[in-house]
Amino acid sequence: MTAQLRWPSVAGVAYGGDYNPEQWSREVWREDVALMREAGVNLVSVGIFSWALLEPKEGVYDFAWLDEILGLLHDSGVAVDLGTPSVSPPAWFFHAYPEARVTTREGVIMGFGSRGMASHASPVYRVAIARMAAALATRYADHPAVVMWHVHNEYGVPVGEDFGPQAVEAWRTWLRARYGTLEELNAAWGTAFWGQHYDDWEHVGAPAATPTTPNPAMKLDWARFTDDALRECFRIERDAIRAHATQPITTNFMAHQSWNTDLWKWAAEVDVVSDDHYLVGQDPQAHVALALSADLTRSVGGGKPWILMEHSTSAVNWQGRNIAKRPGEMKRNALTHFGRGADAIMFFQWRASRYGAEKFHSAMVPHAGPHSRVFREVTELGADLAKLESVVGSGVDAQVAVLYDWESMWAQELEWRPSDELQFRGQMRTWYERLWRDNVTVDFALPTHDLSAYRLVVAPSSYLVTADAAARLTDYVRAGGTLVVGPFAGVVDEHDAVHAGGFMAPLRDVLGVTCEEFLPLREGERGAVAFADGASIIGDVWQEDLTLAGAEVVATYASGPGAGGAAVTRHVLGSGQAWYVSTRLGVEELKEVFVRVYADAQVVPPGYPEGVEVVTRRVGEEGFSVVVNHRDEPATLNVTGTDLLTGAVTDDGVLEIQAGAVAVVRLGSHHQGGGS
Ligand code: GLA
């Protein structure tokens, strides 16, 4: 998978954030570096939005200010992750090359005055970003402050797609390479439907605004094309830097929030994986989404340590209600990322901007200045991270894999599905939360990965399953693995065409069941699911009419359109077992399924009190458990070892953890698990 992951040369846990010195005076710069030292900051990302200052006129460069700030940072012991500013071309660029602007699906050409990349397909944009990356790399390849390169910013947002003429031209080239002939394209897209047959490449357009739903196979390919085009832009800059400089190169991902970018493919292109994560303030369990995001980031990077490139010290500014973090929350967030493999903890941004669109976004130095709760907590976090050097480089223990496929997400979220309430991300989050509450740590994977090391493979939302992927899952189970699959699975192939043989046809061998008809529920409708042993739970949104093909029925529908039919099945195949869950269940309801699945898989949840998150990093024989108490009350856990943050030793095997507190325990040899 990932060719070579290389860590920037920063000692211990890297700590810092985005730093935008161009918004401040020299006097503030001097205060900044003094405060960075006070806070324990050792790495900042500089220059991400600086194109207009670095190249004030086409071909005229001004690096003097950057030289100065890099020198100042270096003298202060702060290393630099140097950005390339391709996400924010200057006004002169769009004036000189108006054709580089992005066209929306509706045909609106977007103007200047905000941020977001130019058209990924624009030849002049591609030339300009290569030139800028090369100019920076030539100048700073050997600068002692620069330990890493940060290409662009969050590919795919705020805009990833472009529907302008240059993009359509690139799209046709991409399609020719993929299909070779129009016959192949017509077959793959099923253009016999609605008379969409093409007999000239020039007639193939983008899936822009259409009178009604566009061809889904075309849209799915468009998502693949957009992802590839964005990655081409990344490669252009990466290779321009690599021609001159040797430091590791990254770009910041957005894990579970990434829509346009298939991070399995992206991770193979970077030297080190980095990620941005922001809490959704409305979500009272936002820390669960955080854990998911962290596990996904680590997984796309092949389990290696990764960089938390951005998170927030308190509120963001771009949600409807921007909820401030309460005391201790930032530390819980940061150390959860750390526990799940992040060896660098960074924020957006160092100092709050006085002007511009993000002036209400929190920062390490807030508008209130250093004499503030936030800065005190930032400084405390810096001191805590400095105690964790021995954990750096370790991996994370996981016996369970969760399948996560961007292509399947793109396909599932196309228009005109049986129910738009059954969604990829929602299903992923709910099933993940079940595992999270049970303190069962997971990796994410594709079905085509080697899954043999996992006791259990969980597929919450696998709508698109290729024949190859299905064969791999079948082999995994036959060889002794346990698989549990959520509703609306194995429905279509790589072209979003229903599998020949019907819904779930490729999963028939492994699951011992297929689906004859989907039975979505009306809004607010629910359906009871009764287990043979008397247990009963309620599902919503969705039921299915299943046809058994070797599986046993574990639970049946007691009400709803599927009443009397199978709801949950289990199939013994070779030395393994495969489960199918054909309705939508909440986190609580899933307990009834998972308790049985865990038993099959011989996965034993550690039994820690619910709401206390424990994740263990391991290097060789040594283990470190990061314990985060999300509850409003203290808890005791059976954990033996030394808390690296406080020095407290729990040699009696009982760790007491206060409400909202975090411990990082270097584990002793005793038994772990359980508590109250
Ligand atoms: C993103 C961007 C940052 C900043 C933050 C605000 O992650 O990368 O530049 O806009 O959002 O939350």
JSON list of N, CA, C and O in Angstrom, two decimals, residues 600-624:
[
{"chain": "A", "resi": 600, "resn": "ASP", "atom": "N", "xyz": [-18.87, -15.47, 18.24]},
{"chain": "A", "resi": 600, "resn": "ASP", "atom": "CA", "xyz": [-18.38, -16.24, 17.09]},
{"chain": "A", "resi": 600, "resn": "ASP", "atom": "C", "xyz": [-16.92, -15.91, 16.79]},
{"chain": "A", "resi": 600, "resn": "ASP", "atom": "O", "xyz": [-16.13, -16.78, 16.45]},
{"chain": "A", "resi": 601, "resn": "ALA", "atom": "N", "xyz": [-16.60, -14.63, 16.85]},
{"chain": "A", "resi": 601, "resn": "ALA", "atom": "CA", "xyz": [-15.26, -14.17, 16.45]},
{"chain": "A", "resi": 601, "resn": "ALA", "atom": "C", "xyz": [-14.23, -14.32, 17.56]},
{"chain": "A", "resi": 601, "resn": "ALA", "atom": "O", "xyz": [-13.05, -14.06, 17.34]},
{"chain": "A", "resi": 602, "resn": "GLN", "atom": "N", "xyz": [-14.70, -14.70, 18.74]},
{"chain": "A", "resi": 602, "resn": "GLN", "atom": "CA", "xyz": [-13.83, -14.75, 19.93]},
{"chain": "A", "resi": 602, "resn": "GLN", "atom": "C", "xyz": [-13.17, -13.41, 20.19]},
{"chain": "A", "resi": 602, "resn": "GLN", "atom": "O", "xyz": [-11.98, -13.32, 20.51]},
{"chain": "A", "resi": 603, "resn": "VAL", "atom": "N", "xyz": [-13.95, -12.37, 19.99]},
{"chain": "A", "resi": 603, "resn": "VAL", "atom": "CA", "xyz": [-13.52, -11.02, 20.38]},
{"chain": "A", "resi": 603, "resn": "VAL", "atom": "C", "xyz": [-14.12, -10.77, 21.77]},
{"chain": "A", "resi": 603, "resn": "VAL", "atom": "O", "xyz": [-15.33, -10.91, 21.94]},
{"chain": "A", "resi": 604, "resn": "VAL", "atom": "N", "xyz": [-13.27, -10.42, 22.71]},
{"chain": "A", "resi": 604, "resn": "VAL", "atom": "CA", "xyz": [-13.76, -10.21, 24.08]},
{"chain": "A", "resi": 604, "resn": "VAL", "atom": "C", "xyz": [-13.64, -8.74, 24.43]},
{"chain": "A", "resi": 604, "resn": "VAL", "atom": "O", "xyz": [-12.53, -8.25, 24.69]},
{"chain": "A", "resi": 605, "resn": "PRO", "atom": "N", "xyz": [-14.74, -8.00, 24.44]},
{"chain": "A", "resi": 605, "resn": "PRO", "atom": "CA", "xyz": [-14.64, -6.58, 24.83]},
{"chain": "A", "resi": 605, "resn": "PRO", "atom": "C", "xyz": [-14.10, -6.49, 26.25]},
{"chain": "A", "resi": 605, "resn": "PRO", "atom": "O", "xyz": [-14.43, -7.33, 27.10]},
{"chain": "A", "resi": 606, "resn": "PRO", "atom": "N", "xyz": [-13.25, -5.49, 26.52]},
{"chain": "A", "resi": 606, "resn": "PRO", "atom": "CA", "xyz": [-12.57, -5.47, 27.81]},
{"chain": "A", "resi": 606, "resn": "PRO", "atom": "C", "xyz": [-13.46, -5.17, 29.01]},
{"chain": "A", "resi": 606, "resn": "PRO", "atom": "O", "xyz": [-13.03, -5.35, 30.15]},
{"chain": "A", "resi": 607, "resn": "GLY", "atom": "N", "xyz": [-14.68, -4.70, 28.77]},
{"chain": "A", "resi": 607, "resn": "GLY", "atom": "CA", "xyz": [-15.59, -4.51, 29.90]},
{"chain": "A", "resi": 607, "resn": "GLY", "atom": "C", "xyz": [-15.33, -3.26, 30.71]},
{"chain": "A", "resi": 607, "resn": "GLY", "atom": "O", "xyz": [-15.71, -3.18, 31.88]},
{"chain": "A", "resi": 608, "resn": "TYR", "atom": "N", "xyz": [-14.68, -2.28, 30.14]},
{"chain": "A", "resi": 608, "resn": "TYR", "atom": "CA", "xyz": [-14.49, -1.01, 30.84]},
{"chain": "A", "resi": 608, "resn": "TYR", "atom": "C", "xyz": [-15.83, -0.29, 30.93]},
{"chain": "A", "resi": 608, "resn": "TYR", "atom": "O", "xyz": [-16.72, -0.51, 30.10]},
{"chain": "A", "resi": 609, "resn": "PRO", "atom": "N", "xyz": [-15.99, 0.60, 31.91]},
{"chain": "A", "resi": 609, "resn": "PRO", "atom": "CA", "xyz": [-17.26, 1.31, 32.03]},
{"chain": "A", "resi": 609, "resn": "PRO", "atom": "C", "xyz": [-17.57, 2.09, 30.75]},
{"chain": "A", "resi": 609, "resn": "PRO", "atom": "O", "xyz": [-16.67, 2.69, 30.16]},
{"chain": "A", "resi": 610, "resn": "GLU", "atom": "N", "xyz": [-18.84, 2.07, 30.32]},
{"chain": "A", "resi": 610, "resn": "GLU", "atom": "CA", "xyz": [-19.19, 2.75, 29.08]},
{"chain": "A", "resi": 610, "resn": "GLU", "atom": "C", "xyz": [-18.94, 4.25, 29.23]},
{"chain": "A", "resi": 610, "resn": "GLU", "atom": "O", "xyz": [-19.23, 4.84, 30.27]},
{"chain": "A", "resi": 611, "resn": "GLY", "atom": "N", "xyz": [-18.39, 4.85, 28.20]},
{"chain": "A", "resi": 611, "resn": "GLY", "atom": "CA", "xyz": [-18.06, 6.28, 28.25]},
{"chain": "A", "resi": 611, "resn": "GLY", "atom": "C", "xyz": [-16.61, 6.51, 28.65]},
{"chain": "A", "resi": 611, "resn": "GLY", "atom": "O", "xyz": [-16.13, 7.64, 28.62]},
{"chain": "A", "resi": 612, "resn": "VAL", "atom": "N", "xyz": [-15.92, 5.45, 29.04]},
{"chain": "A", "resi": 612, "resn": "VAL", "atom": "CA", "xyz": [-14.47, 5.55, 29.25]},
{"chain": "A", "resi": 612, "resn": "VAL", "atom": "C", "xyz": [-13.81, 4.89, 28.04]},
{"chain": "A", "resi": 612, "resn": "VAL", "atom": "O", "xyz": [-14.05, 3.72, 27.76]},
{"chain": "A", "resi": 613, "resn": "GLU", "atom": "N", "xyz": [-13.04, 5.70, 27.32]},
{"chain": "A", "resi": 613, "resn": "GLU", "atom": "CA", "xyz": [-12.44, 5.23, 26.07]},
{"chain": "A", "resi": 613, "resn": "GLU", "atom": "C", "xyz": [-11.01, 4.78, 26.36]},
{"chain": "A", "resi": 613, "resn": "GLU", "atom": "O", "xyz": [-10.23, 5.53, 26.95]},
{"chain": "A", "resi": 614, "resn": "VAL", "atom": "N", "xyz": [-10.69, 3.58, 25.97]},
{"chain": "A", "resi": 614, "resn": "VAL", "atom": "CA", "xyz": [-9.33, 3.06, 26.20]},
{"chain": "A", "resi": 614, "resn": "VAL", "atom": "C", "xyz": [-8.79, 2.52, 24.89]},
{"chain": "A", "resi": 614, "resn": "VAL", "atom": "O", "xyz": [-9.43, 1.70, 24.24]},
{"chain": "A", "resi": 615, "resn": "VAL", "atom": "N", "xyz": [-7.64, 3.00, 24.51]},
{"chain": "A", "resi": 615, "resn": "VAL", "atom": "CA", "xyz": [-7.03, 2.48, 23.29]},
{"chain": "A", "resi": 615, "resn": "VAL", "atom": "C", "xyz": [-5.54, 2.29, 23.57]},
{"chain": "A", "resi": 615, "resn": "VAL", "atom": "O", "xyz": [-4.94, 3.07, 24.30]},
{"chain": "A", "resi": 616, "resn": "THR", "atom": "N", "xyz": [-5.00, 1.20, 23.05]},
{"chain": "A", "resi": 616, "resn": "THR", "atom": "CA", "xyz": [-3.64, 0.83, 23.43]},
{"chain": "A", "resi": 616, "resn": "THR", "atom": "C", "xyz": [-2.69, 0.90, 22.25]},
{"chain": "A", "resi": 616, "resn": "THR", "atom": "O", "xyz": [-2.96, 0.32, 21.20]},
{"chain": "A", "resi": 617, "resn": "ARG", "atom": "N", "xyz": [-1.61, 1.64, 22.44]},
{"chain": "A", "resi": 617, "resn": "ARG", "atom": "CA", "xyz": [-0.53, 1.69, 21.45]},
{"chain": "A", "resi": 617, "resn": "ARG", "atom": "C", "xyz": [0.57, 0.74, 21.90]},
{"chain": "A", "resi": 617, "resn": "ARG", "atom": "O", "xyz": [0.79, 0.56, 23.09]},
{"chain": "A", "resi": 618, "resn": "ARG", "atom": "N", "xyz": [1.24, 0.14, 20.95]},
{"chain": "A", "resi": 618, "resn": "ARG", "atom": "CA", "xyz": [2.23, -0.86, 21.30]},
{"chain": "A", "resi": 618, "resn": "ARG", "atom": "C", "xyz": [3.50, -0.70, 20.47]},
{"chain": "A", "resi": 618, "resn": "ARG", "atom": "O", "xyz": [3.42, -0.43, 19.27]},
{"chain": "A", "resi": 619, "resn": "VAL", "atom": "N", "xyz": [4.64, -0.80, 21.13]},
{"chain": "A", "resi": 619, "resn": "VAL", "atom": "CA", "xyz": [5.90, -0.85, 20.40]},
{"chain": "A", "resi": 619, "resn": "VAL", "atom": "C", "xyz": [6.70, -1.99, 21.02]},
{"chain": "A", "resi": 619, "resn": "VAL", "atom": "O", "xyz": [6.98, -1.98, 22.22]},
{"chain": "A", "resi": 620, "resn": "GLY", "atom": "N", "xyz": [6.94, -3.03, 20.23]},
{"chain": "A", "resi": 620, "resn": "GLY", "atom": "CA", "xyz": [7.58, -4.24, 20.75]},
{"chain": "A", "resi": 620, "resn": "GLY", "atom": "C", "xyz": [6.73, -4.82, 21.87]},
{"chain": "A", "resi": 620, "resn": "GLY", "atom": "O", "xyz": [5.52, -4.99, 21.74]},
{"chain": "A", "resi": 621, "resn": "GLU", "atom": "N", "xyz": [7.36, -5.07, 23.01]},
{"chain": "A", "resi": 621, "resn": "GLU", "atom": "CA", "xyz": [6.66, -5.66, 24.15]},
{"chain": "A", "resi": 621, "resn": "GLU", "atom": "C", "xyz": [5.91, -4.61, 24.96]},
{"chain": "A", "resi": 621, "resn": "GLU", "atom": "O", "xyz": [5.09, -4.92, 25.82]},
{"chain": "A", "resi": 622, "resn": "GLU", "atom": "N", "xyz": [6.23, -3.35, 24.70]},
{"chain": "A", "resi": 622, "resn": "GLU", "atom": "CA", "xyz": [5.71, -2.29, 25.55]},
{"chain": "A", "resi": 622, "resn": "GLU", "atom": "C", "xyz": [4.34, -1.79, 25.08]},
{"chain": "A", "resi": 622, "resn": "GLU", "atom": "O", "xyz": [4.12, -1.59, 23.89]},
{"chain": "A", "resi": 623, "resn": "GLY", "atom": "N", "xyz": [3.42, -1.60, 26.04]},
{"chain": "A", "resi": 623, "resn": "GLY", "atom": "CA", "xyz": [2.09, -1.11, 25.70]},
{"chain": "A", "resi": 623, "resn": "GLY", "atom": "C", "xyz": [1.77, 0.16, 26.47]},
{"chain": "A", "resi": 623, "resn": "GLY", "atom": "O", "xyz": [2.21, 0.35, 27.61]},
{"chain": "A", "resi": 624, "resn": "PHE", "atom": "N", "xyz": [1.04, 1.05, 25.83]},
{"chain": "A", "resi": 624, "resn": "PHE", "atom": "CA", "xyz": [0.62, 2.31, 26.46]},
{"chain": "A", "resi": 624, "resn": "PHE", "atom": "C", "xyz": [-0.88, 2.47, 26.25]},
{"chain": "A", "resi": 624, "resn": "PHE", "atom": "O", "xyz": [-1.32, 2.55, 25.10]}
]
